[in-house]
């Protein structure tokens, strides 16, 4: 009897434990279902395969640029930030509004315009910008000569850039005329457009670092409106020579060993004596274009040409350029 009772009690306890276990399991399943219902299922990116291919191609173009290691890294960060912000929004997670107005610091010929153009196309593929085209302007395109003219000119350029990037070269020149100058009106018009069309236009200010910093100090409200700052350093001699090789290859020419060595030496001299406005890749482009014309002048009176001769830029073609008056030739 006791044994039966004992077994009966034991049996009853085991049943109770089973019931409790089942109840806990069902509760856990219900909780899991509730969590599943409250959160959307993982989704794939809304960027198509074709768009991903285009993005990969644009990143390839960026990587193909000589130097600019930190600039490339920041552009990759921007791309990743945009994609992850969109993924977070799909899960109803908090994400800051994308404010991508930028300041590009650097001397001429350091790749600022090229990077801006690639960036615009990339942001269009990521659906941040409707078009992603680039409109380049300077002071003369924005500042008028009489009352009301400046606002009109600014609005025209903003309209052209709508859906893409408005790239303002030497932006600090907008403030160079003093209090009575219409440049301040241009700045105010641009700031208003940045507020009114946050998702439809990106503004990039570009120019020399010292002048840009001075410009931002005299216009304290501007700095906070441009959260992304990219610094474009000057190229070294090896990078400039690599750019020269790329430029001649694109034009289906090639530098002889002697021409390349002479050019390296000349570029090193230019870097040692460089001024604040050293023109970097523009300097190299001028050398290449002038060397091609010099080669043509050297060959034009020949009766027979080989394919190799038509492609080869010799030391003498480059040397003649370096010996010319720099004040007449190296202007950018």
Coordinates of C-alpha atoms in Angstrom, one line a residue:
X1 CA 0.0 0.0 0.0
X2 CA 2.7 2.4 1.0
X3 CA 4.7 1.3 -2.0
X4 CA 1.8 1.8 -4.2
X5 CA 1.1 5.1 -2.6
X6 CA 4.8 6.0 -3.0
X7 CA 4.7 5.0 -6.6
X8 CA 1.5 6.8 -7.1
X9 CA 2.9 9.9 -5.6
X10 CA 6.1 9.6 -7.6
X11 CA 4.0 9.0 -10.7
X12 CA 2.0 12.1 -9.9
X13 CA 5.1 14.2 -9.4
X14 CA 6.6 13.1 -12.7
X15 CA 3.3 14.0 -14.4
X16 CA 3.4 17.4 -12.8
X17 CA 7.0 17.9 -13.9
X18 CA 6.1 16.9 -17.5
X19 CA 3.2 19.3 -17.5
X20 CA 5.4 22.1 -16.2
X21 CA 8.1 21.3 -18.8
X22 CA 5.5 21.3 -21.6
X23 CA 4.1 24.6 -20.3
X24 CA 7.5 26.3 -20.3
X25 CA 8.2 25.0 -23.8
X26 CA 5.0 26.3 -25.1
X27 CA 5.6 29.7 -23.4
X28 CA 9.1 29.9 -25.0
X29 CA 7.6 29.1 -28.4
X30 CA 4.9 31.7 -28.0
X31 CA 7.6 34.3 -27.0
X32 CA 9.7 33.4 -30.0
X33 CA 6.7 33.8 -32.3
X34 CA 5.9 37.2 -30.7
X35 CA 9.5 38.3 -31.3
X36 CA 9.4 37.0 -34.8
X37 CA 6.2 39.0 -35.5
X38 CA 7.6 42.2 -33.9
X39 CA 10.8 42.1 -36.1
X40 CA 10.8 41.7 -39.9
X41 CA 12.6 38.7 -41.3
X42 CA 16.1 39.3 -42.5
X43 CA 16.0 40.9 -45.9
X44 CA 18.5 41.0 -48.7
X45 CA 19.8 44.3 -49.9
X46 CA 17.4 46.2 -52.2
X47 CA 20.3 46.9 -54.5
X48 CA 20.1 44.7 -57.6
X49 CA 22.8 42.5 -59.0
X50 CA 23.4 45.0 -61.8
X51 CA 23.8 47.8 -59.4
X52 CA 26.2 45.8 -57.3
X53 CA 28.3 45.2 -60.4
X54 CA 28.3 48.9 -61.1
X55 CA 29.3 49.6 -57.5
X56 CA 32.2 47.1 -57.9
X57 CA 33.3 48.8 -61.1
X58 CA 33.2 52.2 -59.5
X59 CA 35.2 51.0 -56.5
X60 CA 37.7 49.5 -59.0
X61 CA 38.0 53.0 -60.6
X62 CA 38.7 54.4 -57.2
X63 CA 41.4 51.8 -56.4
X64 CA 43.0 52.5 -59.8
X65 CA 43.7 56.0 -58.8
X66 CA 47.4 56.5 -57.8
X67 CA 47.9 57.1 -54.0
X68 CA 45.0 58.7 -52.0
X69 CA 45.0 55.8 -49.5
X70 CA 43.1 57.6 -46.8
X71 CA 40.7 59.2 -49.3
X72 CA 39.9 55.7 -50.7
X73 CA 39.3 54.4 -47.2
X74 CA 36.9 57.1 -46.3
X75 CA 34.9 56.7 -49.5
X76 CA 34.6 52.9 -48.7
X77 CA 33.4 54.0 -45.2
X78 CA 30.7 56.2 -46.8
X79 CA 29.6 53.4 -49.1
X80 CA 29.4 50.9 -46.1
X81 CA 27.6 53.5 -43.9
X82 CA 24.9 54.1 -46.5
X83 CA 24.2 50.4 -47.0
X84 CA 24.1 49.6 -43.3
X85 CA 21.9 52.6 -42.6
X86 CA 19.4 51.2 -45.1
X87 CA 19.5 47.7 -43.6
X88 CA 18.9 49.2 -40.1
X89 CA 15.9 51.0 -41.4
X90 CA 14.5 47.7 -42.6
X91 CA 14.5 46.5 -39.0
X92 CA 13.1 49.7 -37.6
X93 CA 16.4 50.5 -35.9
X94 CA 17.3 54.1 -35.3
X95 CA 19.6 55.5 -37.9
X96 CA 20.8 59.1 -38.3
X97 CA 19.8 61.1 -41.3
X98 CA 22.4 60.9 -44.0
X99 CA 24.1 64.3 -44.3
X100 CA 26.8 63.9 -46.9
X101 CA 27.9 67.5 -47.6
X102 CA 31.7 67.5 -47.8
X103 CA 34.9 69.6 -47.8
X104 CA 37.8 68.5 -50.0
X105 CA 41.1 70.0 -48.9
X106 CA 44.1 69.9 -51.3
X107 CA 46.2 71.5 -54.0
X108 CA 45.3 71.4 -57.7
X109 CA 45.8 68.1 -59.5
X110 CA 45.4 65.9 -56.4
X111 CA 42.2 64.1 -57.7
X112 CA 39.5 66.0 -55.9
X113 CA 37.2 66.3 -59.0
X114 CA 37.8 62.8 -60.1
X115 CA 36.9 61.4 -56.6
X116 CA 33.8 63.6 -56.5
X117 CA 32.7 62.3 -59.9
X118 CA 33.1 58.6 -58.8
X119 CA 31.4 59.4 -55.5
X120 CA 28.4 60.9 -57.2
X121 CA 27.9 57.8 -59.4
X122 CA 28.4 55.5 -56.4
X123 CA 25.7 57.4 -54.4
X124 CA 23.3 57.1 -57.3
X125 CA 23.8 53.4 -57.5
X126 CA 23.1 53.3 -53.7
X127 CA 19.9 55.3 -54.3
X128 CA 21.1 58.1 -52.1
X129 CA 21.0 60.5 -55.1
X130 CA 18.5 60.3 -57.9
X131 CA 21.1 61.0 -60.7
X132 CA 24.6 61.3 -59.2
X133 CA 26.0 63.7 -61.9
X134 CA 28.6 66.4 -61.0
X135 CA 28.2 70.1 -61.7
X136 CA 31.5 72.0 -61.2
X137 CA 31.3 75.8 -60.4
X138 CA 33.5 78.6 -59.2
X139 CA 32.8 82.1 -57.8
X140 CA 32.0 83.6 -61.2
X141 CA 29.2 81.0 -61.7
X142 CA 27.5 81.9 -58.4
X143 CA 28.2 85.6 -57.6
X144 CA 26.3 88.3 -59.5
X145 CA 27.1 91.9 -60.2
X146 CA 23.9 93.6 -58.9
X147 CA 21.2 93.1 -56.3
X148 CA 19.2 90.0 -57.0
X149 CA 21.6 88.7 -59.6
X150 CA 23.5 86.4 -57.2
X151 CA 20.4 84.5 -55.9
X152 CA 19.3 84.0 -59.5
X153 CA 22.7 82.6 -60.6
X154 CA 22.9 80.4 -57.5
X155 CA 19.5 78.9 -58.1
X156 CA 20.4 78.2 -61.7
X157 CA 23.4 76.2 -60.7
X158 CA 21.5 74.4 -57.9
X159 CA 18.8 73.4 -60.4
X160 CA 21.5 72.0 -62.7
X161 CA 23.0 70.0 -59.8
X162 CA 19.7 68.8 -58.4
X163 CA 19.8 65.0 -58.0
X164 CA 23.6 65.1 -57.9
X165 CA 26.6 66.9 -56.6
X166 CA 27.4 70.7 -56.7
X167 CA 31.2 70.9 -56.6
X168 CA 32.4 74.4 -55.7
X169 CA 36.1 74.9 -56.5
X170 CA 38.0 77.5 -54.4
X171 CA 34.8 78.0 -52.3
X172 CA 36.6 80.5 -50.0
X173 CA 36.6 83.0 -52.9
X174 CA 32.9 83.5 -52.2
X175 CA 33.9 85.5 -49.1
X176 CA 36.8 87.4 -50.5
X177 CA 35.0 90.7 -51.4
X178 CA 34.2 92.1 -48.0
X179 CA 30.8 93.1 -46.5
X180 CA 29.4 94.8 -49.6
X181 CA 30.3 91.9 -51.9
X182 CA 27.5 89.6 -53.1
X183 CA 29.5 86.5 -52.1
X184 CA 27.8 86.4 -48.8
X185 CA 24.4 86.2 -50.6
X186 CA 25.7 83.3 -52.5
X187 CA 26.7 81.5 -49.3
X188 CA 23.3 82.1 -47.8
X189 CA 21.5 80.9 -50.9
X190 CA 23.5 77.7 -50.9
X191 CA 22.9 77.0 -47.2
X192 CA 19.2 77.4 -47.7
X193 CA 19.2 75.0 -50.6
X194 CA 21.1 72.5 -48.5
X195 CA 18.4 72.7 -45.9
X196 CA 15.5 72.6 -48.4
X197 CA 16.8 69.8 -50.5
X198 CA 18.6 67.6 -48.0
X199 CA 17.9 64.3 -50.0
X200 CA 18.3 65.7 -53.5
X201 CA 21.7 67.4 -53.6
X202 CA 25.1 67.1 -52.0
X203 CA 27.4 70.2 -51.9
X204 CA 31.2 69.8 -51.9
X205 CA 33.5 72.7 -51.1
X206 CA 37.0 72.3 -52.5
X207 CA 40.2 74.2 -52.3
X208 CA 43.5 74.9 -50.5
X209 CA 43.5 73.8 -46.9
X210 CA 44.7 77.1 -45.3
X211 CA 42.3 79.2 -47.2
X212 CA 39.4 76.8 -46.6
X213 CA 40.1 76.8 -42.8
X214 CA 40.2 80.6 -42.8
X215 CA 36.9 80.7 -44.7
X216 CA 35.3 78.3 -42.2
X217 CA 36.5 80.3 -39.2
X218 CA 34.9 83.5 -40.7
X219 CA 31.6 81.6 -41.3
X220 CA 31.3 79.5 -38.1
X221 CA 27.9 78.1 -39.0
X222 CA 29.2 76.4 -42.2
X223 CA 31.6 73.8 -40.6
X224 CA 28.8 71.9 -38.9
X225 CA 26.9 71.6 -42.2
X226 CA 29.8 69.7 -43.8
X227 CA 30.4 66.7 -41.6
X228 CA 32.7 64.9 -44.0
X229 CA 36.2 66.3 -44.6
X230 CA 38.7 64.6 -47.0
X231 CA 42.3 65.7 -47.3
X232 CA 44.0 65.1 -50.6
X233 CA 47.8 65.2 -50.1
X234 CA 50.4 66.1 -52.7
X235 CA 51.9 63.3 -54.7
X236 CA 55.5 62.2 -54.3
X237 CA 57.8 61.7 -57.2
X238 CA 57.1 58.0 -57.6
X239 CA 53.4 58.6 -57.7
X240 CA 53.8 61.4 -60.2
X241 CA 55.9 59.1 -62.4
X242 CA 53.3 56.4 -62.1
X243 CA 50.6 58.9 -63.2
X244 CA 52.8 59.9 -66.2
X245 CA 53.1 56.2 -67.2
X246 CA 49.3 55.8 -67.0
X247 CA 48.7 58.9 -69.0
X248 CA 51.0 58.0 -71.8
X249 CA 49.6 54.4 -71.9
X250 CA 46.0 55.7 -72.1
X251 CA 47.1 57.7 -75.2
X252 CA 48.9 54.6 -76.7
X253 CA 52.4 56.0 -76.1
X254 CA 55.2 54.8 -73.9
X255 CA 58.2 56.5 -72.2
X256 CA 61.7 55.2 -73.0
X257 CA 63.9 54.3 -70.1
X258 CA 65.9 57.5 -70.6
X259 CA 62.7 59.6 -70.8
X260 CA 61.4 58.0 -67.6
X261 CA 64.6 58.6 -65.7
X262 CA 64.9 62.2 -66.8
X263 CA 61.3 62.8 -65.9
X264 CA 61.8 61.2 -62.4
X265 CA 64.8 63.5 -61.8
X266 CA 62.9 66.6 -63.0
X267 CA 59.9 65.8 -60.8
X268 CA 62.1 65.4 -57.8
X269 CA 63.5 68.8 -58.4
X270 CA 60.1 70.3 -58.8
X271 CA 58.9 68.8 -55.5
X272 CA 62.0 70.1 -53.6
X273 CA 61.3 73.6 -54.9
X274 CA 57.5 73.4 -55.0
X275 CA 55.4 76.3 -54.0
X276 CA 52.0 76.2 -52.1
X277 CA 50.1 75.9 -55.4
X278 CA 52.1 73.0 -56.8
X279 CA 49.8 71.4 -59.4
X280 CA 50.6 67.7 -59.0
X281 CA 48.9 65.6 -61.8
X282 CA 48.2 68.7 -63.8
X283 CA 51.9 69.3 -64.1
X284 CA 52.4 65.7 -65.3
X285 CA 49.5 66.1 -67.8
X286 CA 51.1 69.2 -69.2
X287 CA 54.5 67.4 -69.5
X288 CA 52.9 64.4 -71.3
X289 CA 50.9 66.5 -73.7
X290 CA 53.8 68.8 -74.6
X291 CA 56.2 65.7 -75.0
X292 CA 53.7 64.2 -77.5
X293 CA 53.8 67.4 -79.5
X294 CA 57.6 67.4 -79.4
X295 CA 57.7 63.8 -80.6
X296 CA 55.4 64.7 -83.5
X297 CA 57.7 67.6 -84.4
X298 CA 60.7 65.3 -84.3
X299 CA 59.1 62.7 -86.6
X300 CA 57.1 64.7 -89.0
X301 CA 59.7 65.1 -91.7
X302 CA 60.5 61.4 -91.8
X303 CA 59.3 59.4 -94.8
X304 CA 59.1 56.0 -93.0
X305 CA 57.8 55.3 -89.5
X306 CA 57.6 52.1 -87.5
X307 CA 54.8 51.5 -85.0
X308 CA 57.2 51.5 -82.1
X309 CA 58.7 54.9 -83.2
X310 CA 55.2 56.4 -83.4
X311 CA 54.6 55.2 -79.8
X312 CA 57.9 56.0 -78.2
X313 CA 58.6 59.3 -76.3
X314 CA 62.3 59.7 -76.0
X315 CA 64.5 61.5 -73.4
X316 CA 64.9 64.5 -75.8
X317 CA 61.2 65.0 -76.1
X318 CA 60.9 65.4 -72.3
X319 CA 64.2 67.2 -71.9
X320 CA 63.2 70.1 -74.2
X321 CA 60.1 70.7 -72.1
X322 CA 62.1 71.0 -68.9
X323 CA 64.5 73.4 -70.4
X324 CA 61.7 75.9 -71.4
X325 CA 60.8 78.9 -69.4
X326 CA 58.7 77.6 -66.5
X327 CA 56.8 80.9 -66.2
X328 CA 55.5 80.4 -69.7
X329 CA 54.8 76.7 -69.5
X330 CA 53.9 75.5 -66.0
X331 CA 50.9 77.6 -65.6
X332 CA 47.7 75.8 -64.6

